[in-house]
Coordinates of C-alpha atoms in Angstrom, one line a residue:
M1 CA 112.2 -25.2 -150.1
S2 CA 111.2 -25.2 -153.7
Y3 CA 109.6 -22.3 -155.7
D4 CA 106.8 -22.5 -158.1
M5 CA 106.5 -20.2 -161.1
A6 CA 104.4 -17.7 -159.2
G7 CA 107.4 -17.3 -156.8
T8 CA 105.7 -19.0 -153.9
A9 CA 107.8 -21.2 -151.7
V10 CA 106.5 -24.7 -151.5
A11 CA 107.6 -27.7 -149.4
P12 CA 109.5 -30.5 -151.1
G13 CA 107.4 -33.3 -152.5
P14 CA 107.6 -36.8 -151.1
S15 CA 110.0 -37.9 -153.9
A16 CA 112.7 -35.4 -152.8
Q17 CA 115.6 -37.0 -151.0
S18 CA 117.6 -35.5 -148.2
G19 CA 121.3 -34.9 -148.7
T20 CA 124.0 -37.1 -147.3
G21 CA 126.9 -36.0 -145.1
P22 CA 129.9 -37.7 -143.7
R23 CA 129.2 -40.9 -141.9
S24 CA 131.3 -42.8 -139.4
E25 CA 129.9 -46.3 -139.9
A26 CA 132.1 -48.8 -141.7
P27 CA 131.3 -48.9 -145.4
S28 CA 130.0 -52.1 -147.0
G29 CA 130.6 -52.9 -150.6
P30 CA 132.7 -51.0 -153.1
L31 CA 133.8 -47.4 -152.6
I32 CA 134.7 -44.6 -155.0
A33 CA 137.6 -42.3 -154.3
A34 CA 136.9 -38.7 -155.0
L35 CA 139.0 -35.6 -155.5
D36 CA 137.5 -32.0 -155.6
I37 CA 140.1 -29.6 -156.8
G38 CA 139.6 -25.8 -156.6
G39 CA 141.6 -22.6 -156.3
T40 CA 141.4 -22.7 -152.5
K41 CA 141.4 -26.3 -151.5
I42 CA 142.0 -29.8 -152.8
A43 CA 139.6 -32.2 -151.0
G44 CA 139.6 -36.0 -151.1
G45 CA 137.0 -38.5 -149.9
L46 CA 135.7 -42.0 -150.0
V47 CA 132.1 -42.3 -151.2
G48 CA 129.8 -45.4 -151.1
T49 CA 127.7 -46.6 -154.0
D50 CA 124.7 -45.1 -152.2
G51 CA 126.2 -41.7 -152.2
T52 CA 127.3 -41.6 -148.6
L53 CA 130.5 -39.7 -147.9
H54 CA 132.3 -41.9 -145.5
H55 CA 135.6 -40.0 -145.1
Q56 CA 137.0 -36.7 -146.2
L57 CA 140.1 -34.5 -145.9
Q58 CA 141.5 -31.5 -147.5
V59 CA 144.7 -29.5 -148.0
P60 CA 145.2 -25.9 -149.2
T61 CA 145.7 -25.5 -152.9
P62 CA 149.1 -24.0 -153.7
A63 CA 147.4 -21.9 -156.4
D64 CA 150.4 -19.8 -157.2
G65 CA 152.7 -22.9 -157.4
D66 CA 154.1 -24.6 -160.5
H67 CA 152.6 -27.8 -161.9
H68 CA 154.9 -29.9 -159.8
E69 CA 153.9 -28.2 -156.5
L70 CA 150.2 -28.5 -157.5
M71 CA 150.5 -32.2 -158.3
T72 CA 152.4 -32.9 -155.1
A73 CA 149.4 -31.5 -153.2
V74 CA 147.1 -33.9 -155.1
D75 CA 149.5 -36.8 -154.3
H76 CA 149.5 -35.9 -150.6
V77 CA 145.7 -36.1 -150.6
L78 CA 145.8 -39.5 -152.3
D79 CA 148.5 -40.7 -149.9
D80 CA 146.2 -39.9 -146.9
L81 CA 143.2 -41.5 -148.6
A82 CA 145.2 -44.6 -149.3
R83 CA 146.0 -45.0 -145.6
H84 CA 142.4 -45.2 -144.7
P85 CA 141.2 -48.8 -144.0
G86 CA 138.4 -48.3 -146.6
W87 CA 140.9 -47.8 -149.4
Q88 CA 141.0 -51.6 -150.0
H89 CA 137.3 -51.3 -151.2
V90 CA 138.0 -48.5 -153.7
R91 CA 137.2 -49.6 -157.2
A92 CA 137.2 -46.2 -159.1
L93 CA 138.5 -42.7 -158.8
G94 CA 136.5 -39.6 -159.8
I95 CA 137.9 -36.0 -160.1
G96 CA 136.0 -32.8 -160.2
S97 CA 138.2 -29.9 -161.1
A98 CA 137.9 -26.1 -161.6
G99 CA 138.0 -25.5 -165.3
P100 CA 138.0 -25.2 -168.2
V101 CA 138.5 -28.9 -168.5
D102 CA 138.8 -31.2 -171.6
T103 CA 137.5 -34.6 -170.6
A104 CA 138.3 -36.1 -174.0
R105 CA 142.0 -35.3 -173.4
G106 CA 142.0 -35.6 -169.6
T107 CA 143.4 -32.1 -169.2
V108 CA 142.6 -29.1 -167.0
S109 CA 143.3 -25.3 -167.4
P110 CA 141.8 -23.8 -164.3
V111 CA 141.4 -20.0 -164.5
N112 CA 142.4 -19.6 -160.9
I113 CA 145.3 -22.1 -160.9
P114 CA 147.8 -20.6 -163.5
G115 CA 150.3 -23.4 -162.9
W116 CA 148.1 -25.8 -164.8
R117 CA 147.5 -25.1 -168.4
E118 CA 146.4 -28.1 -170.5
F119 CA 147.7 -30.1 -167.6
P120 CA 147.1 -33.9 -168.0
L121 CA 145.5 -34.3 -164.6
R122 CA 143.7 -37.5 -165.4
D123 CA 146.9 -39.3 -166.5
E124 CA 149.1 -37.8 -163.8
T125 CA 146.6 -38.8 -161.0
G126 CA 146.5 -42.3 -162.5
R127 CA 150.2 -42.6 -162.0
H128 CA 150.0 -42.4 -158.2
P129 CA 150.9 -45.8 -156.8
A130 CA 147.7 -46.2 -154.9
A131 CA 145.6 -45.3 -157.9
A132 CA 147.5 -47.1 -160.6
H133 CA 145.0 -50.0 -160.7
L134 CA 141.9 -47.8 -160.8
P135 CA 139.9 -46.3 -163.7
V136 CA 140.0 -42.5 -163.4
T137 CA 137.2 -40.2 -164.5
L138 CA 137.6 -36.4 -164.8
G139 CA 134.9 -33.7 -165.0
G140 CA 134.5 -30.0 -164.4
D141 CA 133.4 -28.9 -160.9
A142 CA 130.0 -27.6 -162.0
V143 CA 129.2 -30.8 -163.9
A144 CA 130.3 -32.7 -160.8
M145 CA 127.9 -30.6 -158.7
T146 CA 125.2 -31.4 -161.2
A147 CA 125.9 -35.1 -161.0
A148 CA 125.8 -34.9 -157.2
E149 CA 122.5 -33.1 -157.0
H150 CA 120.9 -35.5 -159.5
W151 CA 122.2 -38.5 -157.7
Q152 CA 121.5 -37.5 -154.1
G153 CA 120.2 -33.9 -154.0
A154 CA 117.6 -31.5 -155.2
A155 CA 117.6 -32.7 -158.8
R156 CA 117.0 -36.3 -157.9
P157 CA 113.3 -36.4 -158.8
Y158 CA 113.7 -34.9 -162.2
R159 CA 114.7 -36.3 -165.6
N160 CA 115.6 -32.9 -167.1
A161 CA 117.3 -30.3 -164.9
L162 CA 119.8 -27.5 -164.9
C163 CA 122.1 -27.2 -161.9
L164 CA 124.0 -23.9 -161.3
V165 CA 126.8 -22.9 -159.1
V166 CA 126.6 -19.2 -158.5
S167 CA 129.8 -18.1 -156.6
T168 CA 132.8 -16.1 -157.7
G169 CA 131.8 -17.2 -161.2
V170 CA 128.7 -19.0 -162.6
G171 CA 129.0 -22.6 -163.6
A172 CA 126.3 -25.1 -164.6
G173 CA 125.5 -28.5 -165.9
L174 CA 122.7 -30.4 -167.5
V175 CA 120.7 -33.5 -166.8
L176 CA 118.7 -34.5 -169.9
D177 CA 116.4 -37.5 -170.2
G178 CA 117.6 -38.8 -166.8
A179 CA 121.3 -38.7 -167.6
L180 CA 124.1 -36.3 -167.1
H181 CA 124.8 -34.4 -170.4
A182 CA 128.4 -33.3 -170.2
G183 CA 129.2 -32.9 -173.9
A184 CA 132.2 -34.0 -175.9
T185 CA 134.7 -32.0 -173.8
G186 CA 132.8 -32.0 -170.5
N187 CA 131.6 -28.4 -170.8
A188 CA 128.0 -28.6 -172.0
G189 CA 125.6 -26.4 -170.1
H190 CA 128.3 -23.7 -169.4
L191 CA 125.6 -21.2 -168.7
G192 CA 128.0 -18.6 -167.2
H193 CA 129.2 -17.7 -170.6
I194 CA 126.0 -17.3 -172.6
T195 CA 125.2 -13.8 -173.5
V196 CA 122.2 -12.4 -171.7
D197 CA 122.9 -8.7 -172.6
Y198 CA 124.0 -8.5 -176.2
N199 CA 125.3 -4.9 -175.7
G200 CA 126.8 -5.6 -172.3
R201 CA 130.3 -5.4 -170.8
P202 CA 133.1 -7.2 -172.5
C203 CA 133.8 -10.5 -170.6
P204 CA 137.3 -11.9 -169.9
C205 CA 136.2 -15.0 -172.0
G206 CA 136.2 -12.7 -175.1
S207 CA 132.5 -12.3 -175.5
R208 CA 130.3 -9.7 -174.0
G209 CA 127.2 -9.5 -171.7
C210 CA 127.9 -12.9 -170.2
L211 CA 125.7 -14.2 -167.4
E212 CA 128.7 -14.5 -165.1
G213 CA 129.4 -10.8 -165.5
L214 CA 125.9 -10.0 -164.3
A215 CA 125.0 -12.6 -161.7
S216 CA 128.1 -13.9 -160.0
G217 CA 129.1 -12.8 -156.4
T218 CA 131.7 -10.6 -157.9
A219 CA 129.1 -9.0 -160.2
I220 CA 126.6 -8.5 -157.3
A221 CA 129.3 -6.6 -155.3
R222 CA 130.2 -4.5 -158.3
T223 CA 126.5 -3.7 -159.1
A224 CA 125.8 -2.7 -155.5
A225 CA 128.8 -0.3 -155.5
E226 CA 127.6 1.2 -158.8
L227 CA 124.2 1.8 -157.4
G228 CA 125.7 3.7 -154.5
W229 CA 125.7 1.0 -151.8
R230 CA 128.5 1.4 -149.3
P231 CA 129.9 -1.2 -146.8
G232 CA 129.6 -0.8 -143.1
P233 CA 132.4 0.1 -140.6
D234 CA 134.1 -3.3 -141.2
G235 CA 134.7 -2.3 -144.9
D236 CA 133.3 -5.6 -146.2
A237 CA 132.1 -4.9 -149.7
T238 CA 131.7 -8.6 -150.8
A239 CA 128.5 -10.2 -152.1
T240 CA 128.1 -11.7 -148.6
A241 CA 128.0 -8.3 -147.1
V242 CA 125.6 -7.1 -149.7
A243 CA 123.4 -10.1 -148.8
R244 CA 123.4 -9.2 -145.1
A245 CA 122.3 -5.6 -146.1
A246 CA 119.6 -7.0 -148.3
H247 CA 118.3 -9.1 -145.5
A248 CA 118.1 -5.9 -143.5
D249 CA 116.0 -4.4 -146.3
D250 CA 118.6 -2.1 -147.7
P251 CA 117.0 -1.0 -151.0
L252 CA 120.3 -0.7 -152.9
A253 CA 121.5 -4.1 -151.8
L254 CA 118.1 -5.6 -152.7
A255 CA 118.3 -3.9 -156.1
A256 CA 121.8 -5.5 -156.7
F257 CA 120.3 -9.0 -156.0
D258 CA 117.3 -8.2 -158.1
H259 CA 119.6 -7.3 -161.0
A260 CA 121.5 -10.6 -160.7
A261 CA 118.3 -12.6 -160.3
R262 CA 116.9 -11.1 -163.5
A263 CA 120.0 -12.2 -165.4
L264 CA 119.9 -15.7 -163.9
A265 CA 116.2 -16.0 -164.8
A266 CA 116.8 -15.0 -168.4
G267 CA 119.6 -17.7 -168.7
I268 CA 117.5 -20.4 -167.0
A269 CA 114.4 -19.6 -169.2
A270 CA 116.5 -19.6 -172.3
T271 CA 117.9 -23.0 -171.4
A272 CA 114.4 -24.3 -170.6
T273 CA 113.2 -23.2 -173.9
L274 CA 116.1 -24.9 -175.7
V275 CA 116.0 -28.3 -174.0
E276 CA 112.7 -28.5 -172.0
L277 CA 113.6 -28.5 -168.4
D278 CA 111.6 -29.7 -165.4
A279 CA 113.7 -28.0 -162.7
A280 CA 116.6 -25.6 -162.0
V281 CA 118.8 -26.1 -159.0
V282 CA 120.9 -23.2 -157.7
G283 CA 123.8 -23.7 -155.4
G284 CA 127.1 -22.0 -154.6
G285 CA 128.0 -19.2 -152.2
V286 CA 125.6 -16.7 -153.6
A287 CA 122.7 -19.1 -153.2
R288 CA 123.3 -19.0 -149.4
A289 CA 121.7 -15.5 -149.6
G290 CA 118.4 -17.4 -149.5
R291 CA 115.2 -15.4 -150.1
V292 CA 116.9 -12.2 -151.2
L293 CA 118.1 -14.2 -154.3
F294 CA 115.4 -16.8 -154.7
D295 CA 112.3 -14.6 -154.3
P296 CA 113.3 -12.2 -157.2
L297 CA 114.6 -15.2 -159.2
A298 CA 111.3 -17.0 -159.0
R299 CA 109.4 -13.8 -159.9
H300 CA 111.6 -13.0 -162.9
L301 CA 111.6 -16.6 -164.1
A302 CA 107.8 -16.4 -164.3
D303 CA 108.2 -13.4 -166.5
Y304 CA 110.7 -15.0 -168.9
A305 CA 109.6 -18.7 -169.0
T306 CA 106.2 -18.0 -170.5
L307 CA 105.8 -20.7 -173.2
S308 CA 103.5 -23.6 -172.3
F309 CA 106.3 -26.1 -172.2
T310 CA 108.4 -24.0 -169.8
R311 CA 105.8 -22.8 -167.3
H312 CA 106.0 -26.0 -165.2
L313 CA 109.7 -25.4 -164.4
T314 CA 110.4 -25.5 -160.7
L315 CA 113.2 -23.8 -158.8
H316 CA 115.2 -25.3 -156.0
P317 CA 118.1 -24.5 -153.7
A318 CA 120.9 -27.0 -154.0
R319 CA 120.9 -29.5 -151.1
L320 CA 124.3 -31.0 -150.7
G321 CA 126.3 -27.9 -149.9
T322 CA 130.1 -28.3 -149.5
D323 CA 129.8 -32.1 -149.9
A324 CA 128.6 -31.7 -153.5
G325 CA 132.1 -31.6 -155.0
L326 CA 133.2 -35.0 -153.5
I327 CA 129.9 -36.7 -154.0
G328 CA 129.8 -35.3 -157.5
A329 CA 133.3 -36.5 -158.4
A330 CA 132.2 -40.0 -157.2
A331 CA 129.1 -39.8 -159.3
L332 CA 131.1 -39.1 -162.4
A333 CA 133.1 -42.3 -161.8
R334 CA 130.1 -44.6 -161.0
H335 CA 130.0 -46.0 -164.5
Q336 CA 133.5 -47.3 -164.0
L337 CA 132.5 -49.7 -161.2
P338 CA 132.6 -53.4 -162.1
T339 CA 128.9 -53.7 -161.3
H340 CA 127.0 -50.4 -161.9
H341 CA 125.0 -49.2 -158.9

């Protein structure tokens, strides 16, 4: 569903495209190899030029390992992908990684993977024997999600969109004038670290009052606890448990989600005022809370996005789910194909 500025859920229009999942049919035409690297898993896939995910696999991320162990895990994923019959059709390799990233230098320094600090992931991946002949493109995971949702998901009908991943943290990316706008180092649209409360809590990034500290899953759980919400007998105090309580109309859980939604609305409205957006797409684990997030988000967005050129902004749940990382990594590499599709 989409949400208009009055907070009313509306059905997707005819231009909206349904998401693509894994398919078993043999691919025709060139393929893009994709890697999705996070603190929990390293996933690999083969993606067609139409955005179809033909094959995927994953291994656990040795998040506490050194840079050799981490790169060995990446190499294992590439080894397995290269054994797939479709590998002969691969013409480019895209990587979406937890960040910060520096796409100009090809390096990554993921917050949740301490063994990689300014690690030259693009060049190291390109040294794998199966990938040595391929152009390699690196991007941050939130920018990859944005590329995926604009190519095959909820942002597809729009020329100007903000796509957010609201999970343990808050990441985001921008589509401006029909094209992904990643910035010089690949970090443009990093909405999680704009200040929405100038007198707010210090943030680990060094600033204070950052959106991530107010609207992430971690923040929702903390806010609920501060308001006096207590977990059930299972002791689960995560944002997922708070969402379950909110769906059961627990007033403290609902208030915690309302608090997060207000912060998200302020950040989205500020971005819309700055660059003139048509749509905001929200994904990530927190977005799976559904109406308890999106209903107050739409309501608060109507309060903040009040100027005439922001009032048409529409709000959408992300559509590609867990496939977004691989489809997005492939989307980042599309321009490297011999014939652009």
